[in-house]
PDB file of C-alpha atoms in Angstrom:
ATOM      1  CA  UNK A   1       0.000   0.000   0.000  1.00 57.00           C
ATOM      2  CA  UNK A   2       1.383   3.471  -1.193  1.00 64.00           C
ATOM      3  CA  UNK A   3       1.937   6.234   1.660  1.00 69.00           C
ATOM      4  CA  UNK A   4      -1.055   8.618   1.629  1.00 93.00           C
ATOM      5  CA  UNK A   5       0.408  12.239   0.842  1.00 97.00           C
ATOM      6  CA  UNK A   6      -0.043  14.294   3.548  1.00 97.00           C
ATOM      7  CA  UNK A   7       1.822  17.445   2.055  1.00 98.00           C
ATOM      8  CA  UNK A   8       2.571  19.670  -0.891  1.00 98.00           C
ATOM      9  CA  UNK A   9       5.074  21.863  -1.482  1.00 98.00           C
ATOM     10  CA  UNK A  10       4.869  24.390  -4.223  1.00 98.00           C
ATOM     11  CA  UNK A  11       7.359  26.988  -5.947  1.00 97.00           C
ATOM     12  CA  UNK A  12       6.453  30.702  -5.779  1.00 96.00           C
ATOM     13  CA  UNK A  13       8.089  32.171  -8.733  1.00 94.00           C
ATOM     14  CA  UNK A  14       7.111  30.181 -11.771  1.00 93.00           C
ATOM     15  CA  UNK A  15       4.694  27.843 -10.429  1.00 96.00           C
ATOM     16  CA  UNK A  16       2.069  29.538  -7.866  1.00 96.00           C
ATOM     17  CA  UNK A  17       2.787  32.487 -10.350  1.00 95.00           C
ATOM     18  CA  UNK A  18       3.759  33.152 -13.798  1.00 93.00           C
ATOM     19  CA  UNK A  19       6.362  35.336 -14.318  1.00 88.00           C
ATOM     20  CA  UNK A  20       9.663  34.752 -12.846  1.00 89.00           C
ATOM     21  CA  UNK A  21      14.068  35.416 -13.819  1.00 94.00           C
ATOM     22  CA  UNK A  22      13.287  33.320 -16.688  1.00 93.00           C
ATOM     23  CA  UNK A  23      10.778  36.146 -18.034  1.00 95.00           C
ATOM     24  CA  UNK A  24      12.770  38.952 -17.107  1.00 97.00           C
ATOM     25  CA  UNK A  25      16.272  37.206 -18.730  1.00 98.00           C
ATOM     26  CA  UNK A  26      14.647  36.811 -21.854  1.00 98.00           C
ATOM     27  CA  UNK A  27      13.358  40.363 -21.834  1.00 98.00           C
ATOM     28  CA  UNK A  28      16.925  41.584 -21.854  1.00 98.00           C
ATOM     29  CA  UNK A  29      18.053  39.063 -23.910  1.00 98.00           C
ATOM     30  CA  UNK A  30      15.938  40.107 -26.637  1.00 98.00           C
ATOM     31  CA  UNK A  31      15.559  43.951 -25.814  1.00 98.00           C
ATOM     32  CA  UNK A  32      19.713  43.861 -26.244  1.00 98.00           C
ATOM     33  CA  UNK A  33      20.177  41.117 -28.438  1.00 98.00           C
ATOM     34  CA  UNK A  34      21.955  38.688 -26.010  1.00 98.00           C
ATOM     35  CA  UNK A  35      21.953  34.959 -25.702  1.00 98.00           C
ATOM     36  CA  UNK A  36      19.464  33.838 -23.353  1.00 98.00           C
ATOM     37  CA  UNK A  37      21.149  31.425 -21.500  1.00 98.00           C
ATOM     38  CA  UNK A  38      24.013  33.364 -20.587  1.00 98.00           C
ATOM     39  CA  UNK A  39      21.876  36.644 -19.465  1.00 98.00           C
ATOM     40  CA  UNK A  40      19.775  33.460 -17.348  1.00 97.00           C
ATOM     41  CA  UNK A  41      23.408  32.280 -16.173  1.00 98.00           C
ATOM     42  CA  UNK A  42      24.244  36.321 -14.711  1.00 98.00           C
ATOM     43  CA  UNK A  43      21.250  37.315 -13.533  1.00 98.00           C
ATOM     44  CA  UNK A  44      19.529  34.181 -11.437  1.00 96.00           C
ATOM     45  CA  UNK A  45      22.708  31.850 -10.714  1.00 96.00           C
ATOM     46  CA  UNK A  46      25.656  34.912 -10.295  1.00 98.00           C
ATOM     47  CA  UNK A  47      23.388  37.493  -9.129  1.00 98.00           C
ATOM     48  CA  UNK A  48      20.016  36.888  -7.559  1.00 97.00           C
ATOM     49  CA  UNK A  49      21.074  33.337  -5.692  1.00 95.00           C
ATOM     50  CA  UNK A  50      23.484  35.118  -3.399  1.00 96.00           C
ATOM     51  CA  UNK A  51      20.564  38.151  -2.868  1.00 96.00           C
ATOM     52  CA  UNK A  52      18.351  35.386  -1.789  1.00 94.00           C
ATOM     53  CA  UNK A  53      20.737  33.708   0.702  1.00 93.00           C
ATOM     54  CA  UNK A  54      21.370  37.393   2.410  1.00 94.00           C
ATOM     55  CA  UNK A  55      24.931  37.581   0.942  1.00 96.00           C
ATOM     56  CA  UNK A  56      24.484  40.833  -1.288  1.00 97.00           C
ATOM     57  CA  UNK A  57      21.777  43.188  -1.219  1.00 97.00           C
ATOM     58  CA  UNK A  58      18.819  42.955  -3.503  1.00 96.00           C
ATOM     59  CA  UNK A  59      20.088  46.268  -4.955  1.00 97.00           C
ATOM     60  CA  UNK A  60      23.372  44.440  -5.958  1.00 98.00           C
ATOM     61  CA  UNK A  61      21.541  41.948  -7.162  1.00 98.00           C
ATOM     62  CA  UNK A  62      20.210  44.041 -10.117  1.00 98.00           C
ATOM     63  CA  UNK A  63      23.364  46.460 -10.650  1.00 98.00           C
ATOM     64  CA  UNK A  64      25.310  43.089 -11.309  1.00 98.00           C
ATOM     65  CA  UNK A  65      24.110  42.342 -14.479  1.00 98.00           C
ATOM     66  CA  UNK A  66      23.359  46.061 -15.397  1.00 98.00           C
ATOM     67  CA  UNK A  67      26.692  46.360 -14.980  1.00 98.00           C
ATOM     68  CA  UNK A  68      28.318  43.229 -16.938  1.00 97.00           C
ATOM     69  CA  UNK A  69      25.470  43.903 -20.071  1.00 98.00           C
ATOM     70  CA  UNK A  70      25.883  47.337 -20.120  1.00 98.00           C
ATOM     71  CA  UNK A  71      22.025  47.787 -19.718  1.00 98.00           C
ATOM     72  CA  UNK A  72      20.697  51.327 -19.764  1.00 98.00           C
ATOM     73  CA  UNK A  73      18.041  50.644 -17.283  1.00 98.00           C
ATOM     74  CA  UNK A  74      18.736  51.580 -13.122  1.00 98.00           C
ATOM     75  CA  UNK A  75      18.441  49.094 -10.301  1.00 98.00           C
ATOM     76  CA  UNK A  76      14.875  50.247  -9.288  1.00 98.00           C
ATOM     77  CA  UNK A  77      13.628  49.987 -12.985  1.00 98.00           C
ATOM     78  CA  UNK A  78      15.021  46.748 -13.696  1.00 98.00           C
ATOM     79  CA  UNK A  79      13.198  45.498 -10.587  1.00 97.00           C
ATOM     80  CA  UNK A  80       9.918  47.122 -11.494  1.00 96.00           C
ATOM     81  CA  UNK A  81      10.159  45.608 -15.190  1.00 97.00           C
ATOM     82  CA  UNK A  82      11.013  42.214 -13.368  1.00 96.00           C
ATOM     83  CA  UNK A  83       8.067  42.425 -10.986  1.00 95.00           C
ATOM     84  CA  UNK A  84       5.986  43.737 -13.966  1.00 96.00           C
ATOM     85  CA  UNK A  85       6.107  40.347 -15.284  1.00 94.00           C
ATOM     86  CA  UNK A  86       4.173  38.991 -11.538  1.00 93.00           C
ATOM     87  CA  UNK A  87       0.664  37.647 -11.984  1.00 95.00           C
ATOM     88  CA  UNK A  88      -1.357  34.467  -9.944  1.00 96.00           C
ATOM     89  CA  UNK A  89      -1.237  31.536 -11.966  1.00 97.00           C
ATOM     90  CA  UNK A  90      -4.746  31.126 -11.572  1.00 97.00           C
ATOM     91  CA  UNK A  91      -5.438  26.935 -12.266  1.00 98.00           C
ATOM     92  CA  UNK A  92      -2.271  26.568  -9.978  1.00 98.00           C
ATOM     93  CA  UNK A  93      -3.715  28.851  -7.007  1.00 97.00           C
ATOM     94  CA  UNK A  94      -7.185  27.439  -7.783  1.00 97.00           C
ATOM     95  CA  UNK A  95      -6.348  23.787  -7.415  1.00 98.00           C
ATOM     96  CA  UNK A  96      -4.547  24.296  -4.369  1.00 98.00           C
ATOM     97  CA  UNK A  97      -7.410  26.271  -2.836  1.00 97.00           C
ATOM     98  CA  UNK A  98      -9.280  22.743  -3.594  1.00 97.00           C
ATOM     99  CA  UNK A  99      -6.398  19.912  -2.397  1.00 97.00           C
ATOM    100  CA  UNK A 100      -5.987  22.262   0.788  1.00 97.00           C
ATOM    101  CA  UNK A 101      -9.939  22.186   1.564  1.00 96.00           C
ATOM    102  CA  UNK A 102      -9.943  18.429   1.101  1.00 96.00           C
ATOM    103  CA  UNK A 103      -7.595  18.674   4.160  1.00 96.00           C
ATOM    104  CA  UNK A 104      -4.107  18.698   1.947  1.00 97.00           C
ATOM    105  CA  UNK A 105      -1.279  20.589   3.669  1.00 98.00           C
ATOM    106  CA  UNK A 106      -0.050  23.317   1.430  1.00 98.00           C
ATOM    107  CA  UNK A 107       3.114  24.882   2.100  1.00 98.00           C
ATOM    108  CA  UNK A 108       4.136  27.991  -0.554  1.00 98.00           C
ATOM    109  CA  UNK A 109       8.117  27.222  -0.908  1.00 97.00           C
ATOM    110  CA  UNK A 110      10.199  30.200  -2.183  1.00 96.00           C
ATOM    111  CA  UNK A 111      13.917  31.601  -2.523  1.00 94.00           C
ATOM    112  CA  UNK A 112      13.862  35.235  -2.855  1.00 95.00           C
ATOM    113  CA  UNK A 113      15.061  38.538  -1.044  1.00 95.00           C
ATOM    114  CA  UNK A 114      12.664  39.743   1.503  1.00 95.00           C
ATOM    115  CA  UNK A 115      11.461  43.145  -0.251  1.00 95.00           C
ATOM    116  CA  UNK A 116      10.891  41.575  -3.410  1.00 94.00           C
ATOM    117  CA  UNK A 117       8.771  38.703  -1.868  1.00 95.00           C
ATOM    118  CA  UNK A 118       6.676  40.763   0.407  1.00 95.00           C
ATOM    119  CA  UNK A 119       6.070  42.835  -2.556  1.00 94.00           C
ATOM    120  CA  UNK A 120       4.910  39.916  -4.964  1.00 95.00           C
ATOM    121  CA  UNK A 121       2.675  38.479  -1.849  1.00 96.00           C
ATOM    122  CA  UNK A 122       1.033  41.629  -1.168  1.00 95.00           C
ATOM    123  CA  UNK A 123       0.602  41.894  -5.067  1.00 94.00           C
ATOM    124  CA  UNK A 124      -1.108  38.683  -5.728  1.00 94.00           C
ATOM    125  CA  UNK A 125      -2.763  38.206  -2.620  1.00 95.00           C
ATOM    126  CA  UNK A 126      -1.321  35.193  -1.611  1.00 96.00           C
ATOM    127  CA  UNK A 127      -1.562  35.220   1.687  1.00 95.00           C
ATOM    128  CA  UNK A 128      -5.604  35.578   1.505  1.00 95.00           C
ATOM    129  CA  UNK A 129      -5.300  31.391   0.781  1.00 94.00           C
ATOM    130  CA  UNK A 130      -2.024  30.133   2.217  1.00 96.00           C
ATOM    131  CA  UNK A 131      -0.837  30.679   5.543  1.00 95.00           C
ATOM    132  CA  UNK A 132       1.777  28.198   4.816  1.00 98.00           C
ATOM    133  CA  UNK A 133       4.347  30.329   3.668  1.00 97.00           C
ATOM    134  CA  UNK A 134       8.132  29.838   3.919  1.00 97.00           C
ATOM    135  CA  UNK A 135      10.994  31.883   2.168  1.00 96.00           C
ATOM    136  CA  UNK A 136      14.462  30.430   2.333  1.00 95.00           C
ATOM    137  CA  UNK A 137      15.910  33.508   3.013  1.00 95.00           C
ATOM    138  CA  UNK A 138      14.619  33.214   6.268  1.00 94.00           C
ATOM    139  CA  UNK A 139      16.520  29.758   6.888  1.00 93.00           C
ATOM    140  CA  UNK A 140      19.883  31.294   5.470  1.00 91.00           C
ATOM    141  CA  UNK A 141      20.082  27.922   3.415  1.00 91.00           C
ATOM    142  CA  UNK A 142      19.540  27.018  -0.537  1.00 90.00           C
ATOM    143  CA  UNK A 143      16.140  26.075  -1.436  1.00 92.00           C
ATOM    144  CA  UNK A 144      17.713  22.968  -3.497  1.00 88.00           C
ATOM    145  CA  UNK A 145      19.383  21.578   0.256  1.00 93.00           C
ATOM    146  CA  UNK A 146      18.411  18.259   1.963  1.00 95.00           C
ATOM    147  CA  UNK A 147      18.934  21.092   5.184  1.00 96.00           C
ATOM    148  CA  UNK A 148      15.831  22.648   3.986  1.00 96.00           C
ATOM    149  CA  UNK A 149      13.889  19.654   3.039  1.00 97.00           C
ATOM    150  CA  UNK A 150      14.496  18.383   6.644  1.00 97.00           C
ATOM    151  CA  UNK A 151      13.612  21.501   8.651  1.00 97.00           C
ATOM    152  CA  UNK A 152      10.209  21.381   6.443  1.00 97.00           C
ATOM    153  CA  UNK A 153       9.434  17.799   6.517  1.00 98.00           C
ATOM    154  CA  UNK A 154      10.151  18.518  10.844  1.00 97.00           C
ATOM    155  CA  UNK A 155       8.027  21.348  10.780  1.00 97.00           C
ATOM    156  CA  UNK A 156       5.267  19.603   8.463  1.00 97.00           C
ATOM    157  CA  UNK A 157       5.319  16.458  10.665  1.00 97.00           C
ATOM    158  CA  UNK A 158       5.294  14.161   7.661  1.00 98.00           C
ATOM    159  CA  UNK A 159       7.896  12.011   5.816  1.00 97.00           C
ATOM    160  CA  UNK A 160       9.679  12.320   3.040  1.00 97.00           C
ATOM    161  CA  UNK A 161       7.080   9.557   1.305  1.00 97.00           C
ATOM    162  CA  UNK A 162       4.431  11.531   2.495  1.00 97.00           C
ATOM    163  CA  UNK A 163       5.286  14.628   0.336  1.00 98.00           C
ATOM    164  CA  UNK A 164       5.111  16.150  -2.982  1.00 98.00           C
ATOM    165  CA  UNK A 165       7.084  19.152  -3.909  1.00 98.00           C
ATOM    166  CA  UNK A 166       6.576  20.917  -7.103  1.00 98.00           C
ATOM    167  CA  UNK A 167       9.183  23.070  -8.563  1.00 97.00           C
ATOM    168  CA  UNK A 168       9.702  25.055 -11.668  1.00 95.00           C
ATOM    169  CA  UNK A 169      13.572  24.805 -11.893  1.00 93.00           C
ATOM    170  CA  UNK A 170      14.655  21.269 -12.038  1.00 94.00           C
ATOM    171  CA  UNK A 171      17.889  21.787 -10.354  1.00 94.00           C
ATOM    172  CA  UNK A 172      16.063  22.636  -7.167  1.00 95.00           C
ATOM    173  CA  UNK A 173      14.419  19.238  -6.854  1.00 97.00           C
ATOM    174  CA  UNK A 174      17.120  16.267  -6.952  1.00 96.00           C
ATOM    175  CA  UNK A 175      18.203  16.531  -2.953  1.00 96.00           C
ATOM    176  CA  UNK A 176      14.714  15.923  -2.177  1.00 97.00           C
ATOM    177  CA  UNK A 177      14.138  13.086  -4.829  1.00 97.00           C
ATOM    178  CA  UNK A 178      16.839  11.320  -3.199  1.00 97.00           C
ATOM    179  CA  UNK A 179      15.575  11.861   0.073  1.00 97.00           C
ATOM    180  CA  UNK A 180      12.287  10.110  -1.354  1.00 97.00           C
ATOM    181  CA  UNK A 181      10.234  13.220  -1.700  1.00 97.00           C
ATOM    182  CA  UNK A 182       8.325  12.462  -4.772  1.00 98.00           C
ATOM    183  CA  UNK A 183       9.240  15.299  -6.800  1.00 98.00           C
ATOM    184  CA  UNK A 184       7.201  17.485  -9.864  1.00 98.00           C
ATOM    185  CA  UNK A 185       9.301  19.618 -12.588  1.00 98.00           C
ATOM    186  CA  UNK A 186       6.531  22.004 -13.327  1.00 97.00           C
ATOM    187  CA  UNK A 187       6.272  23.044 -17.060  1.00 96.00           C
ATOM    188  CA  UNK A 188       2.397  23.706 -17.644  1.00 97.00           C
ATOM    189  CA  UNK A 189      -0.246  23.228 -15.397  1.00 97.00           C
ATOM    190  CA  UNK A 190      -1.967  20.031 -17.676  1.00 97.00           C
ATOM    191  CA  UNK A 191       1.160  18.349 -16.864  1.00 98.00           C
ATOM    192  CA  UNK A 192       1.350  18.969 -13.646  1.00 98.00           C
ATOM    193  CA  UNK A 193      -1.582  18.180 -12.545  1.00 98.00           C
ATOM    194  CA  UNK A 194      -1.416  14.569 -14.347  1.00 98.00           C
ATOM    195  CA  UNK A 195       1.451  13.725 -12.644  1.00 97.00           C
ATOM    196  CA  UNK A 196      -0.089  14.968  -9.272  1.00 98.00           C
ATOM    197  CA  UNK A 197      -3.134  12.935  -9.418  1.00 97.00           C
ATOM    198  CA  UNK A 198      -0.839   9.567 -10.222  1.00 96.00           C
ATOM    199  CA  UNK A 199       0.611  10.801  -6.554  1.00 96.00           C
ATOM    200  CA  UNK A 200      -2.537  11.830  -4.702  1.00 96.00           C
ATOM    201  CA  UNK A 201      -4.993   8.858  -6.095  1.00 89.00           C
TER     202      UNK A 201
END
């Protein structure tokens, strides 16, 4: 007999919402003719990863890669064109609104600087649905850490069987697949959700 899920864990940026570094990357990418991968490569893995472990400021998270592109933009309007791009993935929030009624635990998992996630919350009005809310930042560790896994599975009360965690960025999930969280590389909601319901039923 398969474990009965007891909790799911789902991405902020990407997942709960669409819009994300991804969407901003390829904005400069295009708007200065730049290869995707590498503006992707600056901005989220040189840049904003540090930001969102507390070891440079969300401010030199965005004059990084204005400064290595040469973009014309400031800090502040980078970060306004980057949280232009925030808006509730609506099936997402929807069918988590359901699973959590039907006595799911739902835990919103994020890695971001404080400012920037306080601002999206307030934005989309997350915390009208989810009181489960935890940003790395807060834990001073990487999202993608079996540390992190462990202090939510402790927190959650539930095993590592017991849990599905949903994620947008596939290097974030492996630690926890080998821990035996069953695991969910997010890439459109239809796909999602069939994998979820193999888990859940």
């Amino acid at each position: 007999m398969k474990p009965k899920i007891k909790l799911i864990i789902v991405d902020y940026y990407g997942v709960s919402t669409k819009g994300s570094y991804k969407e901003t990357s390829q904005w400069i990418a295009k708007k200065y003719h730049l290869p995707y991968k590498k503006v992707y490569d600056v901005v989220y893995h040189k840049y904003f990863s540090p930001a969102a472990l507390g070891k440079i400021t969300e401010k030199q998270s965005f004059e990084g890669p204005i400064r290595e592109f040469g973009l014309r933009e400031t800090w502040q309007e980078l970060l306004a064109k980057h949280m232009s791009f925030q808006h509730e993935n609506k099936p997402v929030t929807t069918l988590m609104k359901k699973l959590q009624k039907e006595g799911y635990q739902i835990l919103i998992l994020s890695k971001n600087t404080p400012p920037q996630f306080k601002a999206a919350l307030k934005k989309i009005g997350t915390r009208k649905y989810f009181k489960n809310i935890i940003n790395t930042f807060d834990l001073r560790l990487p999202k993608a850490s079996k540390k992190t896994m462990r202090i939510v599975l402790k927190k959650f009360k539930v095993k590592p069987e017991e849990t599905v965690y949903i994620d947008d960025q596939d290097f974030n999930l492996p630690e926890a697949r080998k821990m035996g969280v069953k695991t969910i590389y997010y890439r459109s909601f239809r796909q999602m959700k069939k994998q979820l319901d193999k888990y859940l039923n």
